[in-house]
Structure formats: structure tokens, C-alpha cells
PDB file of C-alpha atoms in Angstrom:
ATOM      1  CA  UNK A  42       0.000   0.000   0.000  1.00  0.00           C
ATOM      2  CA  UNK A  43       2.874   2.308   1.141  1.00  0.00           C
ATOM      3  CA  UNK A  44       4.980   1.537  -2.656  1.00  0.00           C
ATOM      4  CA  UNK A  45       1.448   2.157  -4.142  1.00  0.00           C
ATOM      5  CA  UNK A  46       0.865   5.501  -2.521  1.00  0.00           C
ATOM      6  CA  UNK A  47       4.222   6.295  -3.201  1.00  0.00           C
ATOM      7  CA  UNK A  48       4.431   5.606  -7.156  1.00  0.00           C
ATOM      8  CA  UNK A  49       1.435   8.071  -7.198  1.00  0.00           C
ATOM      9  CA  UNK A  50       3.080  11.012  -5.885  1.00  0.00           C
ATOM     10  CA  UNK A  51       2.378  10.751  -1.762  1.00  0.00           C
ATOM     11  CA  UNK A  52       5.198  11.657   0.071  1.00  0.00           C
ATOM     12  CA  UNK A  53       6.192   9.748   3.648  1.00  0.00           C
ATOM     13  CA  UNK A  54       5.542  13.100   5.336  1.00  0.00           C
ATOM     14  CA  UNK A  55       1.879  12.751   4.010  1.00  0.00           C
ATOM     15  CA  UNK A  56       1.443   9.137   4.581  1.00  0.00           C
ATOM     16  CA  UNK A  57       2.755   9.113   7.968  1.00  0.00           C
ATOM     17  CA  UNK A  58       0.147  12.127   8.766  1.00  0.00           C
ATOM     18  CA  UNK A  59      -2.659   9.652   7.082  1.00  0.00           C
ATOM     19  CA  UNK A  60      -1.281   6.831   9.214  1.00  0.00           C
ATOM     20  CA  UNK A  61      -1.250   8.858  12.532  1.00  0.00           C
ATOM     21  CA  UNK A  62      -5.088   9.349  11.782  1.00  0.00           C
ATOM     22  CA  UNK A  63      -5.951   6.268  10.942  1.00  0.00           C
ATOM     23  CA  UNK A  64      -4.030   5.012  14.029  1.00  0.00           C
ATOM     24  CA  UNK A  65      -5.909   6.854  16.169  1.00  0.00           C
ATOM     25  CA  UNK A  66      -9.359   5.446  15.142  1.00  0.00           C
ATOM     26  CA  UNK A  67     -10.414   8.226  12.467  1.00  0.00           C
ATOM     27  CA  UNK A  68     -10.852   7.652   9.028  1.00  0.00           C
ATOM     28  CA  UNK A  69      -8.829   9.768   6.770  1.00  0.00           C
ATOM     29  CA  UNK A  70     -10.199   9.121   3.317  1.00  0.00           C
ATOM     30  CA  UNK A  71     -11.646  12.702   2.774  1.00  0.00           C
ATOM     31  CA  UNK A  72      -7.939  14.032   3.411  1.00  0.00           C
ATOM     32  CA  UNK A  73      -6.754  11.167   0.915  1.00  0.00           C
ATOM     33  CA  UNK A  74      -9.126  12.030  -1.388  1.00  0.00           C
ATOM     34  CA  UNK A  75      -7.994  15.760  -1.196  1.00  0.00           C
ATOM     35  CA  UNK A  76      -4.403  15.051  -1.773  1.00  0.00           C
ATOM     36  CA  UNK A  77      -4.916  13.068  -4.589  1.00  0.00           C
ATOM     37  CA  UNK A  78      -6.785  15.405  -5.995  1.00  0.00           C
ATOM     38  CA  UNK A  79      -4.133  18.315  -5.660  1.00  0.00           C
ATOM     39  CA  UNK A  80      -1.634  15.793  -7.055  1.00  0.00           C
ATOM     40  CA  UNK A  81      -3.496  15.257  -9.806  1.00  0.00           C
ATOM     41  CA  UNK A  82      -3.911  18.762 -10.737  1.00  0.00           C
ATOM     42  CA  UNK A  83      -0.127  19.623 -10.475  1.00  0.00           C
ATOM     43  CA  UNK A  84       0.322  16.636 -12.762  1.00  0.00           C
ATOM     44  CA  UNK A  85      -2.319  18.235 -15.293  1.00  0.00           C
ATOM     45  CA  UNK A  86      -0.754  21.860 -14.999  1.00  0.00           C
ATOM     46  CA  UNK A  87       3.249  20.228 -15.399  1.00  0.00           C
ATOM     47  CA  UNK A  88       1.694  18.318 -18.301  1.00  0.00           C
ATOM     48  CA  UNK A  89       0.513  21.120 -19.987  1.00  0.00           C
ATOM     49  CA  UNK A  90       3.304  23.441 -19.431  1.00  0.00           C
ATOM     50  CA  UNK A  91       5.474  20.511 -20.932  1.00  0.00           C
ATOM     51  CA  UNK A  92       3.740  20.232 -23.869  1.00  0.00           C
ATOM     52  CA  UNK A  93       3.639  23.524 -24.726  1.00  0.00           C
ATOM     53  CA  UNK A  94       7.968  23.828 -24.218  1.00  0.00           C
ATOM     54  CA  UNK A  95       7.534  20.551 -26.638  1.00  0.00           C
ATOM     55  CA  UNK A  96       5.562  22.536 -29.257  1.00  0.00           C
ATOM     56  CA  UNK A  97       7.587  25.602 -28.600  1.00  0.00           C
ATOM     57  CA  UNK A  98      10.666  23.505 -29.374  1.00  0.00           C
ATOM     58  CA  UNK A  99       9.613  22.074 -32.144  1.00  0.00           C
ATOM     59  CA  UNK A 100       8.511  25.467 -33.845  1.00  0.00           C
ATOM     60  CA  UNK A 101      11.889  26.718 -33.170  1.00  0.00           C
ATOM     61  CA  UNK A 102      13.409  23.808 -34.936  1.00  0.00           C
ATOM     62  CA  UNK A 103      11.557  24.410 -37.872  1.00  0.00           C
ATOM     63  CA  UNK A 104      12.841  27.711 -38.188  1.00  0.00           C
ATOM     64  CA  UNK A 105      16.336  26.976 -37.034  1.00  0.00           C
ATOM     65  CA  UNK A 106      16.323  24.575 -39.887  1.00  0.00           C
ATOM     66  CA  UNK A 107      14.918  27.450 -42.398  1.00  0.00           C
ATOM     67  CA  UNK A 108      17.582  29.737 -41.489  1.00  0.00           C
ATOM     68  CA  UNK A 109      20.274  27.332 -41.552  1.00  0.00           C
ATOM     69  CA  UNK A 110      19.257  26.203 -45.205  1.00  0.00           C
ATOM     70  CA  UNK A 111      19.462  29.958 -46.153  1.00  0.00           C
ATOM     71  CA  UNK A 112      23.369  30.181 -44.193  1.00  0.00           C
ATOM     72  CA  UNK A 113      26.300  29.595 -46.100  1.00  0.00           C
ATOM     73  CA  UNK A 114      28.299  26.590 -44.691  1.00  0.00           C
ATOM     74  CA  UNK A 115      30.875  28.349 -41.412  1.00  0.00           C
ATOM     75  CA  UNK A 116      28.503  31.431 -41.022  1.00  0.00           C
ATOM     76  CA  UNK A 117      26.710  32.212 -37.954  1.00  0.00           C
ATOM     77  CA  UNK A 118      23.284  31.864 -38.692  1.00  0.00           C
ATOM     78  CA  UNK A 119      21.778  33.574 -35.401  1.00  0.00           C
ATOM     79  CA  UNK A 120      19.827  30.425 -33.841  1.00  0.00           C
ATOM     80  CA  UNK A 121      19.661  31.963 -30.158  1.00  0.00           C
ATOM     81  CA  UNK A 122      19.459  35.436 -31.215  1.00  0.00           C
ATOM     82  CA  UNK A 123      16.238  33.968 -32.929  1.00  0.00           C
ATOM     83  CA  UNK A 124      15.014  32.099 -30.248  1.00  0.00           C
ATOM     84  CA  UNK A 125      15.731  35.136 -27.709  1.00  0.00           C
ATOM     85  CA  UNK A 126      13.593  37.353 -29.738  1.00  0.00           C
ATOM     86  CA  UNK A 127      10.541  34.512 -29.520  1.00  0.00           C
ATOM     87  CA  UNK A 128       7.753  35.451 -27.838  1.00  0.00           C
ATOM     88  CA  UNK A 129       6.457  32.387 -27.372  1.00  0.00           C
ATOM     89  CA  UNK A 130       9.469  31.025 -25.174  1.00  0.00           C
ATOM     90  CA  UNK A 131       8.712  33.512 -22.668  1.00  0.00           C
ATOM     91  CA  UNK A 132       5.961  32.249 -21.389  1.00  0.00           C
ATOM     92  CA  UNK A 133       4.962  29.098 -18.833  1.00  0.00           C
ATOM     93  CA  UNK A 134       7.135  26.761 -20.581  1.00  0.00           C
ATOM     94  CA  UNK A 135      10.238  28.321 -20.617  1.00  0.00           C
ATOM     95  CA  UNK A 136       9.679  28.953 -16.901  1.00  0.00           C
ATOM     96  CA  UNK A 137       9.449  25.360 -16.268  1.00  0.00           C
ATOM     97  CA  UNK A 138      13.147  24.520 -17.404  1.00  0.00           C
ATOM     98  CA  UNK A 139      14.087  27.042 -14.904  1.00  0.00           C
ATOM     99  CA  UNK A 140      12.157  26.005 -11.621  1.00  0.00           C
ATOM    100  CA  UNK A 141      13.493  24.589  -8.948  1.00  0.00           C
ATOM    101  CA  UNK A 142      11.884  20.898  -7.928  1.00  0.00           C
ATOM    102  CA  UNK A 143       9.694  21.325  -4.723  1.00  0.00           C
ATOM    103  CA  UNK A 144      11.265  19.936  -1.506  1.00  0.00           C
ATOM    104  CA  UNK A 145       9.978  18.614   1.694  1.00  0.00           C
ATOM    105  CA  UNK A 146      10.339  19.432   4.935  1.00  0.00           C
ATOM    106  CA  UNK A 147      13.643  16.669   4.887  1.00  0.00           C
ATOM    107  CA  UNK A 148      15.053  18.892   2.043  1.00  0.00           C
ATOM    108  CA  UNK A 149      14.445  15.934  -0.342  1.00  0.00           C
ATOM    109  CA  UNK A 150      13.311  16.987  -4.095  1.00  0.00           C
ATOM    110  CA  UNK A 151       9.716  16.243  -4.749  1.00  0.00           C
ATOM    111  CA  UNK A 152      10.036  16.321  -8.548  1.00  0.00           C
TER     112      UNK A 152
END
């Protein structure tokens, strides 16, 4: 149950506060419930913002690959310069190469 729980994004810190409930008689399944339900929404937004740096990055390909068939062979062709002046990099998905992962209270990474 504990691997289970795990594989699905619970950390110990959560489980062992589910545990200590249980434990104790009460029935934690509305708090399970809840934290599933958060998990599943960060996995929804980190999906999204993931596909969206995939489409990004496959846009800039294409034109990477235009302006390098237009570049004589040796000459700079200006592939960051062009992917600097993108607006569509600047949004969500270029943010999520830069975040940190989350950590918990151990200082262990989350993601």
C-alpha cells in the first residue's frame, strides 16, 4: 500500500500524517481524497506546461532549420538570437526549465 501511494506522488511526510489518523481510530479518506486530488492537478498543470515547451521547441526547430538552409556553410546563422527574440518562449514553458523541484520538509526533491 505504502509503494502504491508512493508511485502516485504521496510523500512519507503525508502518509505518515494519514497513518497517525488512521491510528488513532479516524478515518482519513476525505484528506486522501484531497491530496490526490491536488496531485493530480499539479500533474495536469506540469503536463501542460510541458507540452507547450515541446511545441515551442519544435517550432523553433523548424525555423532553425529554415535559417540554416538559407546560411552559407561556417557562417553564424543567429539560432539563439532567434530564439531570444521569440515570444512564445517567454511564457509558462520556458519557466518550467528554470524552476526549482519542490522539496519537503527533509530537504528531499519532490520532482
Amino acid at each position: 500500500m505504502i509503494r502504491q501511494a508512493l508511485a502516485v506522488g504521496f510523500t512519507l511526510d503525508e502518509l505518515s500524517t494519514i497513518f497517525k489518523v488512521f491510528d488513532g481510530g479516524g478515518a482519513p479518506c476525505e484528506q486522501v481524497r484531497a491530496l490526490a486530488a491536488k496531485k493530480l492537478a499539479e500533474i495536469e498543470s506540469h503536463l501542460q506546461e510541458v507540452t507547450t515547451l515541446r511545441n515551442d521547441l519544435r517550432s523553433a526547430l523548424k525555423d532553425w532549420d529554415n535559417r540554416l538552409a538559407k546560411t552559407a556553410f561556417g557562417q553564424p546563422a543567429g539560432l539563439l538570437k532567434a530564439l531570444a527574440a521569440r515570444d512564445v518562449l517567454h511564457g509558462s514553458s520556458s519557466s518550467f526549465l528554470l524552476r526549482k523541484p519542490k522539496r519537503n520538509r527533509k530537504g528531499k526533491n519532490h520532482d
